[in-house]
């Protein structure tokens, strides 16, 4: 199986996936990084790990359709079976999602359906919830939405700062994303009526 990670930012989840592949916890090839942001830290991480980078910038295309067609070309050239969104800050079109139906995973740093968007950790912290967490889900055409694979709760302590909470959330992300990918690759995720069943 060939995996492509899509990312726009730092790439700590990307690196966690690279480590899991190296350790044999994920038995697949991490074949491609798709990145839309030339300044993203994830690009250097991919180069260091020897993983091919497809830098596809939205502004180089007149339409979203052409932008996504370029991405699809890279995915086809690399025979990608699974797409893993790791901080990819763009909404994929319904056509794209449908083409890779049930083969796109996303991670979000909150307990969906709460605190969607680009600031999930901060929004939960600012709201004052006592429990937040991490969600891995299949992607549908809505933002941070689709059948949930794994969720892990993280308690917010009274002495937490946004930074200390972020550190704990990221640590959990780096554990559960490789785990969700492993379950997918082992064929153990079954979607039934929008629910994901994990086959043991
Ligand atoms: C992660 O916290 C991920 O959950 C989040 O972007 C961050 C990327 O960090 N995704 C979303 O907020 C999706 N709505 P990273 O670049 O260090 O992996």
Tab-separated table of C-alpha atoms and ligand atoms in Angstrom:
chain	number	residue	atom	x	y	z
A	1	UNK	CA	0.000	0.000	0.000
A	2	UNK	CA	1.154	3.521	-0.767
A	3	UNK	CA	0.356	6.450	1.490
A	4	UNK	CA	0.404	10.175	0.686
A	5	UNK	CA	0.412	12.692	3.514
A	6	UNK	CA	-1.082	16.118	2.782
A	7	UNK	CA	0.236	18.905	5.031
A	8	UNK	CA	0.556	22.687	5.078
A	9	UNK	CA	2.509	23.368	8.263
A	10	UNK	CA	5.100	22.176	10.752
A	11	UNK	CA	4.727	18.488	10.066
A	12	UNK	CA	5.037	16.899	13.502
A	13	UNK	CA	2.292	14.417	12.628
A	14	UNK	CA	4.063	13.703	9.353
A	15	UNK	CA	7.219	12.881	11.328
A	16	UNK	CA	5.267	10.649	13.730
A	17	UNK	CA	3.988	8.694	10.724
A	18	UNK	CA	7.509	8.471	9.261
A	19	UNK	CA	8.727	7.041	12.589
A	20	UNK	CA	5.881	4.503	12.700
A	21	UNK	CA	6.720	3.340	9.159
A	22	UNK	CA	10.418	3.009	10.056
A	23	UNK	CA	9.575	0.995	13.170
A	24	UNK	CA	7.307	-1.295	11.146
A	25	UNK	CA	4.199	-0.250	13.090
A	26	UNK	CA	2.746	0.978	9.797
A	27	UNK	CA	3.374	-1.621	7.113
A	28	UNK	CA	3.150	0.538	3.997
A	29	UNK	CA	5.210	2.891	1.887
A	30	UNK	CA	5.025	6.563	2.759
A	31	UNK	CA	5.444	7.482	-0.882
A	32	UNK	CA	4.570	11.143	-1.125
A	33	UNK	CA	4.120	14.407	0.722
A	34	UNK	CA	1.653	16.798	-0.909
A	35	UNK	CA	2.207	20.325	0.376
A	36	UNK	CA	0.534	23.572	-0.693
A	37	UNK	CA	2.784	25.939	1.267
A	38	UNK	CA	6.388	26.535	0.131
A	39	UNK	CA	7.467	27.808	3.571
A	40	UNK	CA	6.041	24.855	5.502
A	41	UNK	CA	8.446	23.096	7.872
A	42	UNK	CA	7.061	19.740	6.752
A	43	UNK	CA	8.978	20.031	3.450
A	44	UNK	CA	12.373	19.905	5.184
A	45	UNK	CA	11.167	16.970	7.289
A	46	UNK	CA	10.215	15.056	4.115
A	47	UNK	CA	13.536	15.828	2.434
A	48	UNK	CA	15.426	14.633	5.535
A	49	UNK	CA	13.382	11.424	5.535
A	50	UNK	CA	13.971	10.904	1.806
A	51	UNK	CA	10.282	11.184	0.927
A	52	UNK	CA	9.181	12.637	-2.383
A	53	UNK	CA	7.567	16.091	-2.149
A	54	UNK	CA	4.872	17.428	-4.470
A	55	UNK	CA	4.602	21.158	-3.835
A	56	UNK	CA	1.306	22.226	-5.375
A	57	UNK	CA	0.395	25.862	-4.746
A	58	UNK	CA	-3.209	26.942	-5.123
A	59	UNK	CA	-2.169	30.328	-6.575
A	60	UNK	CA	-0.507	28.596	-9.534
A	61	UNK	CA	-3.912	27.465	-10.804
A	62	UNK	CA	-6.887	29.499	-11.996
A	63	UNK	CA	-9.396	27.165	-10.382
A	64	UNK	CA	-9.623	24.769	-7.460
A	65	UNK	CA	-10.498	22.073	-9.994
A	66	UNK	CA	-7.167	22.474	-11.811
A	67	UNK	CA	-5.302	22.643	-8.494
A	68	UNK	CA	-6.851	19.351	-7.432
A	69	UNK	CA	-6.291	17.796	-10.874
A	70	UNK	CA	-2.571	18.440	-10.441
A	71	UNK	CA	-2.673	16.772	-7.029
A	72	UNK	CA	-4.557	13.797	-8.509
A	73	UNK	CA	-1.874	13.499	-11.196
A	74	UNK	CA	0.774	13.148	-8.456
A	75	UNK	CA	-1.381	10.634	-6.580
A	76	UNK	CA	-1.867	8.517	-9.685
A	77	UNK	CA	1.801	8.654	-10.658
A	78	UNK	CA	2.644	7.347	-7.195
A	79	UNK	CA	-0.209	4.792	-7.093
A	80	UNK	CA	-1.531	6.173	-3.814
A	81	UNK	CA	-4.043	4.002	-1.910
A	82	UNK	CA	-4.527	6.103	1.227
A	83	UNK	CA	-4.478	9.881	1.769
A	84	UNK	CA	-3.614	11.113	5.252
A	85	UNK	CA	-4.377	14.766	5.991
A	86	UNK	CA	-2.036	16.072	8.675
A	87	UNK	CA	-2.605	19.786	9.096
A	88	UNK	CA	-3.639	20.303	5.463
A	89	UNK	CA	-5.488	23.566	5.754
A	90	UNK	CA	-7.717	23.299	2.691
A	91	UNK	CA	-11.153	21.881	2.138
A	92	UNK	CA	-11.121	19.209	-0.561
A	93	UNK	CA	-13.915	19.409	-3.147
A	94	UNK	CA	-16.792	16.887	-3.105
A	95	UNK	CA	-15.453	15.523	-6.439
A	96	UNK	CA	-12.030	14.893	-4.922
A	97	UNK	CA	-13.473	13.318	-1.776
A	98	UNK	CA	-15.740	11.112	-3.871
A	99	UNK	CA	-12.857	9.956	-6.044
A	100	UNK	CA	-10.989	8.759	-2.943
A	101	UNK	CA	-14.099	7.775	-1.036
A	102	UNK	CA	-13.351	6.178	2.345
A	103	UNK	CA	-9.630	6.423	1.603
A	104	UNK	CA	-8.933	9.841	3.178
A	105	UNK	CA	-8.184	10.231	6.895
A	106	UNK	CA	-7.879	13.479	8.858
A	107	UNK	CA	-6.729	14.349	12.346
A	108	UNK	CA	-8.248	17.155	14.356
A	109	UNK	CA	-7.004	18.457	17.724
A	110	UNK	CA	-10.371	18.452	19.507
A	111	UNK	CA	-13.243	16.089	20.185
A	112	UNK	CA	-15.365	16.467	17.054
A	113	UNK	CA	-17.979	17.684	16.425
A	114	UNK	CA	-16.760	20.367	18.860
A	115	UNK	CA	-14.242	23.041	17.945
A	116	UNK	CA	-13.830	22.471	14.219
A	117	UNK	CA	-11.518	24.687	12.194
A	118	UNK	CA	-7.910	25.756	12.296
A	119	UNK	CA	-7.715	26.635	16.013
A	120	UNK	CA	-9.235	23.593	17.679
A	121	UNK	CA	-6.923	23.582	20.706
A	122	UNK	CA	-7.151	27.316	21.381
A	123	UNK	CA	-10.918	27.419	20.846
A	124	UNK	CA	-11.446	24.617	23.395
A	125	UNK	CA	-9.047	26.246	25.865
A	126	UNK	CA	-10.662	29.689	25.489
A	127	UNK	CA	-14.149	28.219	25.869
A	128	UNK	CA	-13.148	26.740	29.214
A	129	UNK	CA	-14.137	23.140	28.586
A	130	UNK	CA	-12.760	20.677	31.127
A	131	UNK	CA	-12.164	17.928	28.588
A	132	UNK	CA	-10.966	18.178	25.007
A	133	UNK	CA	-8.969	15.716	22.921
A	134	UNK	CA	-8.054	14.383	19.522
A	135	UNK	CA	-10.143	12.882	16.723
A	136	UNK	CA	-9.143	10.819	13.689
A	137	UNK	CA	-11.907	10.519	11.119
A	138	UNK	CA	-12.658	9.632	7.518
A	139	UNK	CA	-13.084	12.745	5.418
A	140	UNK	CA	-16.336	13.728	3.754
A	141	UNK	CA	-17.163	16.935	1.894
A	142	UNK	CA	-17.567	19.079	5.044
A	143	UNK	CA	-14.718	20.547	7.067
A	144	UNK	CA	-13.485	18.385	9.984
A	145	UNK	CA	-16.394	16.039	9.396
A	146	UNK	CA	-16.950	12.385	8.586
A	147	UNK	CA	-17.122	8.964	10.265
A	148	UNK	CA	-14.981	8.881	13.407
A	149	UNK	CA	-12.242	6.256	13.649
A	150	UNK	CA	-10.590	7.040	16.999
A	151	UNK	CA	-10.994	9.656	19.695
A	152	UNK	CA	-8.967	10.234	22.803
A	153	UNK	CA	-9.940	12.625	25.568
A	154	UNK	CA	-7.488	15.020	27.208
A	155	UNK	CA	-8.404	16.683	30.513
A	156	UNK	CA	-7.705	20.391	30.814
A	157	UNK	CA	-6.004	21.083	34.147
A	158	UNK	CA	-6.516	24.235	36.164
A	159	UNK	CA	-2.861	25.156	35.807
A	160	UNK	CA	-2.758	24.492	32.048
A	161	UNK	CA	-1.611	27.191	29.680
A	162	UNK	CA	-2.482	27.034	26.012
A	163	UNK	CA	1.071	25.873	25.404
A	164	UNK	CA	1.030	23.063	27.972
A	165	UNK	CA	-2.300	21.858	26.582
A	166	UNK	CA	-0.958	21.969	23.023
A	167	UNK	CA	2.006	19.846	24.056
A	168	UNK	CA	-0.260	17.146	25.547
A	169	UNK	CA	-2.645	17.200	22.565
A	170	UNK	CA	0.180	16.821	20.047
A	171	UNK	CA	1.635	13.924	22.018
A	172	UNK	CA	-1.707	12.115	21.778
A	173	UNK	CA	-1.994	12.961	18.073
A	174	UNK	CA	1.366	11.339	17.426
A	175	UNK	CA	0.132	8.170	19.131
A	176	UNK	CA	-3.348	7.786	17.688
A	177	UNK	CA	-2.752	8.798	14.072
A	178	UNK	CA	-0.281	5.966	13.376
A	179	UNK	CA	-2.670	3.623	15.226
A	180	UNK	CA	-5.632	4.659	13.020
A	181	UNK	CA	-3.520	4.271	9.875
A	182	UNK	CA	-2.461	0.809	11.004
A	183	UNK	CA	-6.115	-0.203	11.534
A	184	UNK	CA	-6.981	1.067	8.048
A	185	UNK	CA	-4.102	-0.804	6.416
A	186	UNK	CA	-5.038	-4.010	8.210
A	187	UNK	CA	-8.540	-3.696	6.729
A	188	UNK	CA	-10.053	-3.429	10.199
A	189	UNK	CA	-12.155	-0.293	9.668
A	190	UNK	CA	-15.661	-0.885	8.430
A	191	UNK	CA	-18.007	2.049	7.788
A	192	UNK	CA	-21.653	1.215	8.417
A	193	UNK	CA	-24.335	3.919	8.463
A	194	UNK	CA	-21.695	6.611	9.123
A	195	UNK	CA	-20.237	4.697	12.060
A	196	UNK	CA	-16.813	3.120	11.983
A	197	UNK	CA	-16.640	-0.388	13.369
A	198	UNK	CA	-13.220	-1.633	14.368
A	199	UNK	CA	-12.968	-5.300	13.536
A	200	UNK	CA	-10.839	-7.191	16.046
B	1	LIG	C1	-2.400	19.207	14.066
B	1	LIG	O1	-2.616	19.588	15.413
B	1	LIG	C2	-3.700	18.773	13.424
B	1	LIG	O2	-4.567	18.137	14.314
B	1	LIG	C3	-4.253	20.095	12.962
B	1	LIG	O3	-3.142	20.751	12.427
B	1	LIG	C4	-2.013	20.421	13.222
B	1	LIG	C5	-0.843	20.132	12.323
B	1	LIG	O4	0.320	20.002	13.085
B	1	LIG	N1	-5.337	19.946	12.043
B	1	LIG	C6	-6.430	20.690	12.078
B	1	LIG	O5	-6.589	21.612	12.845
B	1	LIG	C7	-7.506	20.291	11.077
B	1	LIG	N2	-8.667	21.070	11.256
B	1	LIG	P1	1.612	19.382	12.471
B	1	LIG	O6	1.896	20.151	11.180
B	1	LIG	O7	2.691	19.613	13.485
B	1	LIG	O8	1.366	17.929	12.207
